[in-house]
Amino acid sequence: MRVVAAMSGGVDSAVCAARMLDAGHDVVGVHLALSQSAATLRESARGCCTIEDAGDARRVADKLGIPFYVWDMADRFREDVVEDFVSEYRAGRTPNPCLRCNERIKFAALLDKALALGFDAVATGHYARIVDGPNGRELHRAVDMAKDQSYVLGVLDADQLAHSFFPLGDTTKPDIRKEAAERGFSVAKKPDSHDICFIADGDTQGWLTSRLGAATGPIVDESGEVVGEHDGAFAYTVGQRRGLGLKVPRADGAKRYVTQVDPSSNTVFVGTEDLLGVDEIHGSHTRWPGPAPIGEVRLGAQLRAHGEEFAATVRAEGDEIVVRLDERTRGVAPGQSVVLYEGTRVVGSATITRTGRSTR
């Protein structure tokens, strides 16, 4: 097969490209330029897509003896990921930009361009596995659960999965670094990037404020009393406890958390921990890497990239799903994604639109 290996400049994508070459594929390395003003040097382990990263990717490609190209997707990334991130927070929702990047950039824009140029597939350094099942290719969790990235790949559909490779899914991260060192890759000990790649300093609130502006508003408790003031409701997310700056403590001293964000009134609502628990989740924008479930089925539901999996009853109805968890959990906010599992297999995903509490 003719395969595009997405090369970020990190250790995972380097070993991914090498393994695809070892498997006998015709491999071309591609680095995605996602920033219109890429930094000259990486700052600590945050961020990605720097000029340094592009250079690291090119050196690996040279060592492997494969062609290497830089594809400029900065405009598409800005529109589909960065501006989406801002608009979601403006609407009081909590987005996951990594899912959006996978859905709209790596497995839409990148894959579409690769197929248009005559390639057969795209390979990435994500930690997940593709298994041949009775209904075609299936997406499964990685062997290394500490690095499993199947959650952020839950947005793939069956056609995208059919043109994808994830050759690292059967290996642990320490063994990947060991393999990179044995292959002589200079990136073997390079730190992983983390947090949100386009907010290199990690200050999400400051970054959002610079784009949305400060807008003072009330922080209100469950009784309707104003207990504090904020500079922008967009900077708060359901389940948040730190950084609230409340000026009126509860009489019983109980800790308070963000329970709701209302952008229309620029109000942040807080309450005690018991008000956070939800067990009913509604979602839309469903994505199925295989057949969609029919009727009511029992599945596992994961609500965060590295969160636990909850037993649940799921019903899919067109582009929407209703997920009823066996137990309540906290900090679930509209805009997040719910990814559904049957064992290690990813069944599908949806964007959370609202949550609730059933009568128990």
Coordinates of C-alpha atoms in Angstrom, one line a residue:
M1 CA 0.0 0.0 0.0
R2 CA 1.0 3.6 -0.5
V3 CA 0.8 5.2 2.9
V4 CA 1.1 8.7 4.3
A5 CA 2.8 8.6 7.7
A6 CA 1.7 11.6 9.7
M7 CA 5.0 12.8 11.4
S8 CA 4.6 15.3 14.2
G9 CA 8.3 15.3 15.1
G10 CA 7.7 13.2 18.2
V11 CA 8.9 9.7 19.1
D12 CA 5.5 8.0 18.5
S13 CA 5.1 9.2 14.9
A14 CA 8.8 8.3 14.2
V15 CA 8.3 4.7 15.2
C16 CA 5.0 4.6 13.4
A17 CA 6.6 5.5 10.1
A18 CA 9.4 3.0 10.7
R19 CA 7.0 0.2 11.4
M20 CA 4.9 0.9 8.3
L21 CA 8.1 0.8 6.3
D22 CA 9.1 -2.5 7.9
A23 CA 5.7 -3.9 7.0
G24 CA 6.5 -3.4 3.3
H25 CA 4.4 -0.4 2.6
D26 CA 5.4 2.5 0.3
V27 CA 5.7 5.2 2.9
V28 CA 5.8 9.0 2.6
G29 CA 6.3 11.2 5.6
V30 CA 4.1 14.2 6.0
H31 CA 4.3 16.9 8.7
L32 CA 1.3 19.1 9.1
A33 CA 2.0 22.8 9.5
L34 CA -1.0 23.8 11.7
S35 CA 0.2 27.2 12.9
Q36 CA 0.5 30.3 10.8
S37 CA 3.3 31.6 13.0
A38 CA 5.1 28.5 14.2
A39 CA 7.4 29.1 17.2
T40 CA 11.1 28.7 16.6
L41 CA 11.7 26.5 19.6
R42 CA 9.4 24.3 21.8
E43 CA 8.8 25.6 25.3
S44 CA 9.1 22.7 27.8
A45 CA 6.8 19.9 26.8
R46 CA 3.8 22.0 25.9
G47 CA 2.5 22.7 22.5
C48 CA 3.6 21.2 19.2
C49 CA 4.0 22.1 15.5
T50 CA 7.1 24.2 16.1
I51 CA 9.9 24.7 13.5
E52 CA 11.9 22.3 15.8
D53 CA 9.2 19.6 15.4
A54 CA 9.3 19.9 11.6
G55 CA 13.0 19.5 11.7
D56 CA 12.9 16.5 14.0
A57 CA 10.4 14.8 11.7
R58 CA 12.5 15.5 8.6
R59 CA 15.6 14.0 10.3
V60 CA 13.7 10.8 11.0
A61 CA 12.4 10.6 7.5
D62 CA 16.0 11.1 6.1
K63 CA 17.2 8.3 8.4
L64 CA 14.5 6.0 7.1
G65 CA 15.2 7.0 3.5
I66 CA 11.6 8.0 2.8
P67 CA 10.3 11.1 1.0
F68 CA 9.2 13.9 3.3
Y69 CA 6.8 16.8 2.8
V70 CA 5.2 19.6 4.9
W71 CA 1.5 20.1 4.1
D72 CA 0.2 23.5 5.1
M73 CA -3.2 23.1 6.9
A74 CA -3.0 26.2 9.1
D75 CA -6.1 27.8 7.7
R76 CA -8.2 24.6 8.0
F77 CA -6.9 24.0 11.6
R78 CA -7.7 27.6 12.6
E79 CA -11.2 27.4 11.2
D80 CA -12.1 23.8 12.2
V81 CA -10.3 23.5 15.6
V82 CA -9.2 26.8 17.0
E83 CA -12.3 28.8 16.1
D84 CA -14.5 25.9 17.0
F85 CA -12.8 25.8 20.4
V86 CA -13.5 29.5 21.0
S87 CA -17.1 29.4 19.8
E88 CA -17.9 26.4 22.0
Y89 CA -16.6 28.2 25.1
R90 CA -18.5 31.3 24.1
A91 CA -21.6 29.2 24.1
G92 CA -20.9 27.8 27.5
R93 CA -19.8 24.4 26.4
T94 CA -16.6 22.5 27.1
P95 CA -15.0 21.2 23.9
N96 CA -12.2 18.6 23.3
P97 CA -10.0 20.1 20.6
C98 CA -8.0 16.8 20.2
L99 CA -11.2 15.0 19.0
R100 CA -12.0 17.9 16.6
C101 CA -8.5 17.7 15.2
N102 CA -8.8 14.0 14.6
E103 CA -12.2 14.3 13.1
R104 CA -11.6 17.4 10.9
I105 CA -7.9 17.5 10.2
K106 CA -6.0 14.2 10.5
F107 CA -8.8 11.9 9.3
A108 CA -10.7 14.4 7.1
A109 CA -8.4 17.0 5.6
L110 CA -5.2 14.9 5.7
L111 CA -6.9 11.6 4.7
D112 CA -8.9 13.3 1.9
K113 CA -5.8 14.9 0.4
A114 CA -3.9 11.6 0.7
L115 CA -6.6 9.6 -1.1
A116 CA -6.9 12.3 -3.7
L117 CA -3.2 12.0 -4.4
G118 CA -3.4 8.3 -4.9
F119 CA -2.4 7.1 -1.4
D120 CA -4.3 4.2 0.2
A121 CA -4.2 5.1 3.8
V122 CA -2.9 7.3 6.6
A123 CA -0.8 6.0 9.5
T124 CA -0.5 7.8 12.8
G125 CA 1.3 7.3 16.1
H126 CA -2.0 7.1 18.2
Y127 CA -2.1 4.4 20.8
A128 CA -5.1 2.3 19.6
R129 CA -5.6 -1.0 17.7
I130 CA -7.4 -2.0 14.5
V131 CA -8.8 -5.5 14.6
D132 CA -10.5 -7.4 11.8
G133 CA -14.0 -8.3 13.0
P134 CA -17.1 -9.9 11.6
N135 CA -18.4 -6.6 10.2
G136 CA -15.0 -5.3 9.0
R137 CA -12.3 -3.3 10.7
E138 CA -12.9 -2.5 14.4
L139 CA -11.3 0.2 16.5
H140 CA -10.0 -1.1 19.9
R141 CA -8.3 0.2 23.0
A142 CA -4.5 0.0 23.1
V143 CA -2.6 -2.6 25.1
D144 CA -1.0 0.2 27.1
M145 CA -4.1 1.6 29.0
A146 CA -2.0 4.4 30.4
K147 CA -1.5 5.7 26.9
D148 CA -4.7 4.5 25.3
Q149 CA -6.0 7.1 22.8
S150 CA -9.1 5.3 21.5
Y151 CA -11.3 7.9 23.2
V152 CA -10.0 10.7 20.9
L153 CA -10.3 8.4 17.9
G154 CA -14.0 7.7 18.7
V155 CA -15.0 10.3 16.1
L156 CA -13.9 8.2 13.2
D157 CA -16.4 6.6 10.9
A158 CA -16.2 3.2 9.2
D159 CA -14.8 4.6 5.9
Q160 CA -12.1 6.6 7.7
L161 CA -11.1 3.6 9.8
A162 CA -10.8 1.5 6.6
H163 CA -8.0 3.9 5.4
S164 CA -6.2 4.1 8.8
F165 CA -3.3 2.4 10.5
F166 CA -2.3 2.6 14.2
P167 CA 0.8 0.4 14.4
L168 CA 1.7 1.3 18.0
G169 CA -1.4 0.0 19.7
D170 CA 0.1 -3.4 20.7
T171 CA 3.2 -1.8 22.4
T172 CA 3.8 0.1 25.7
K173 CA 5.2 3.6 25.6
P174 CA 8.5 2.6 27.4
D175 CA 9.1 0.0 24.7
I176 CA 8.4 2.5 21.9
R177 CA 11.1 4.8 23.4
K178 CA 13.4 1.8 23.6
E179 CA 12.7 0.9 20.0
A180 CA 13.3 4.5 18.9
A181 CA 16.7 4.5 20.6
E182 CA 17.6 1.2 19.0
R183 CA 16.7 2.7 15.6
G184 CA 19.0 5.6 16.3
F185 CA 16.2 8.3 16.3
S186 CA 17.3 11.5 18.0
V187 CA 13.7 11.9 19.3
A188 CA 13.8 8.8 21.4
K189 CA 13.9 10.8 24.7
K190 CA 11.9 13.8 23.4
P191 CA 9.2 14.7 25.9
D192 CA 5.6 14.3 24.9
S193 CA 3.5 17.4 24.1
H194 CA 0.5 17.7 26.3
D195 CA -2.5 20.0 27.1
I196 CA -3.9 22.0 24.2
C197 CA -1.3 22.2 21.4
F198 CA -2.3 25.8 20.3
I199 CA -2.1 27.2 23.9
A200 CA 1.6 26.6 24.4
D201 CA 1.9 28.2 27.9
G202 CA -1.1 26.1 29.2
D203 CA -3.0 29.2 30.3
T204 CA -6.4 28.4 28.8
Q205 CA -8.3 31.1 30.7
G206 CA -5.9 33.8 29.7
W207 CA -5.9 32.6 26.1
L208 CA -9.7 32.7 26.0
T209 CA -9.9 36.1 27.7
S210 CA -7.6 37.6 25.1
R211 CA -10.0 36.4 22.4
L212 CA -13.4 36.8 24.0
G213 CA -12.7 39.7 26.3
A214 CA -13.4 40.1 30.0
A215 CA -17.1 40.3 30.9
T216 CA -17.9 40.7 34.6
G217 CA -20.8 38.7 35.8
P218 CA -22.3 37.1 39.0
I219 CA -21.5 33.7 40.6
V220 CA -24.7 32.4 42.1
D221 CA -25.3 29.6 44.5
E222 CA -28.2 27.1 44.6
S223 CA -30.4 29.5 46.7
G224 CA -30.0 32.3 44.2
E225 CA -27.6 34.3 46.4
V226 CA -24.7 36.1 44.6
V227 CA -21.6 34.7 46.2
G228 CA -18.9 36.0 43.9
E229 CA -18.0 37.7 40.7
H230 CA -16.2 36.4 37.5
D231 CA -14.5 38.1 34.6
G232 CA -16.0 35.8 31.9
A233 CA -18.3 32.8 32.2
F234 CA -16.5 31.1 29.4
A235 CA -13.5 30.5 31.7
Y236 CA -15.5 28.1 33.9
T237 CA -16.5 24.5 33.3
V238 CA -18.9 22.2 35.1
G239 CA -17.2 20.4 38.0
Q240 CA -14.6 23.1 38.6
R241 CA -13.7 23.8 42.2
R242 CA -10.4 25.8 42.2
G243 CA -10.0 29.4 41.2
L244 CA -13.7 30.4 41.9
G245 CA -12.8 33.3 44.2
L246 CA -16.0 33.1 46.1
K247 CA -16.5 35.9 48.6
V248 CA -19.4 34.4 50.6
P249 CA -18.6 31.0 52.2
R250 CA -21.3 28.5 53.0
A251 CA -22.3 28.4 56.7
D252 CA -21.4 24.7 56.9
G253 CA -18.1 25.3 55.2
A254 CA -18.8 22.8 52.4
K255 CA -16.8 23.1 49.2
R256 CA -18.6 24.4 46.2
Y257 CA -18.3 23.5 42.5
V258 CA -19.4 24.9 39.2
T259 CA -22.8 23.3 38.4
Q260 CA -23.8 25.3 35.3
V261 CA -22.6 28.0 33.0
D262 CA -25.2 30.2 31.4
P263 CA -23.5 32.4 28.7
S264 CA -26.8 34.1 27.8
S265 CA -26.9 35.8 31.2
N266 CA -23.2 35.6 31.8
T267 CA -23.8 33.7 35.0
V268 CA -21.9 31.0 36.7
F269 CA -23.8 28.7 39.1
V270 CA -22.1 26.9 42.0
G271 CA -23.3 24.3 44.4
T272 CA -22.3 21.5 46.7
E273 CA -20.7 18.2 45.5
D274 CA -24.0 16.3 45.6
L275 CA -25.5 18.5 42.9
L276 CA -22.9 17.5 40.4
G277 CA -23.8 13.9 40.0
V278 CA -25.6 13.0 36.8
D279 CA -26.6 9.7 35.3
E280 CA -28.4 10.6 32.1
I281 CA -26.6 12.0 29.1
H282 CA -28.0 13.1 25.8
G283 CA -25.7 13.5 22.8
S284 CA -25.8 14.4 19.1
H285 CA -23.4 14.3 16.2
T286 CA -23.1 10.6 16.5
R287 CA -20.2 8.8 14.9
W288 CA -20.0 5.0 14.3
P289 CA -16.8 3.2 13.2
G290 CA -19.0 0.1 12.7
P291 CA -22.7 -0.7 12.7
A292 CA -24.8 1.6 14.9
P293 CA -26.5 -0.2 17.9
I294 CA -30.1 -1.1 17.4
G295 CA -32.6 -0.6 20.2
E296 CA -31.4 -0.5 23.8
V297 CA -28.0 -2.0 24.5
R298 CA -25.6 -2.4 27.4
L299 CA -22.3 -0.7 26.8
G300 CA -19.4 1.1 28.6
A301 CA -19.3 4.9 28.5
Q302 CA -16.2 7.0 28.8
L303 CA -16.6 10.7 29.3
R304 CA -13.0 12.0 29.4
A305 CA -9.8 11.2 27.5
H306 CA -8.3 9.5 30.5
G307 CA -11.4 9.0 32.6
E308 CA -12.9 5.7 33.8
E309 CA -15.5 3.7 31.9
F310 CA -19.0 3.5 33.3
A311 CA -21.5 0.7 32.8
A312 CA -24.5 2.2 30.9
T313 CA -27.7 1.5 28.9
V314 CA -27.6 3.2 25.5
R315 CA -30.3 3.9 23.0
A316 CA -29.5 5.4 19.6
E317 CA -32.2 7.3 17.7
G318 CA -31.0 8.7 14.4
D319 CA -28.2 11.3 15.0
E320 CA -28.9 11.3 18.8
I321 CA -28.3 9.0 21.7
V322 CA -29.4 8.7 25.3
V323 CA -26.9 7.2 27.7
R324 CA -28.1 6.1 31.2
L325 CA -25.3 5.4 33.6
D326 CA -25.6 2.8 36.3
E327 CA -24.1 5.2 38.7
R328 CA -23.9 9.0 38.9
T329 CA -20.7 10.8 38.0
R330 CA -19.5 14.4 38.4
G331 CA -18.2 17.0 36.1
V332 CA -20.0 16.1 32.9
A333 CA -20.5 19.2 30.7
P334 CA -22.2 19.9 27.4
G335 CA -19.6 20.0 24.6
Q336 CA -17.6 17.1 25.9
S337 CA -17.8 13.7 24.1
V338 CA -19.1 10.4 25.3
V339 CA -17.4 7.4 23.7
L340 CA -19.0 4.0 23.9
Y341 CA -17.3 0.7 24.3
E342 CA -18.1 -3.0 24.1
G343 CA -15.2 -4.6 25.9
T344 CA -12.2 -3.0 24.2
R345 CA -14.0 -2.2 21.0
V346 CA -15.1 1.4 20.3
V347 CA -18.8 1.3 19.3
G348 CA -19.2 5.0 18.6
S349 CA -19.3 8.5 20.0
A350 CA -21.4 11.6 20.4
T351 CA -21.1 15.2 21.6
I352 CA -22.9 15.8 24.9
T353 CA -25.8 18.2 24.5
R354 CA -27.3 18.0 28.0
T355 CA -27.2 16.0 31.2
G356 CA -29.7 15.1 33.9
R357 CA -30.5 13.0 37.0
S358 CA -32.9 10.2 36.9
T359 CA -35.1 9.4 39.9
R360 CA -33.5 6.6 42.0

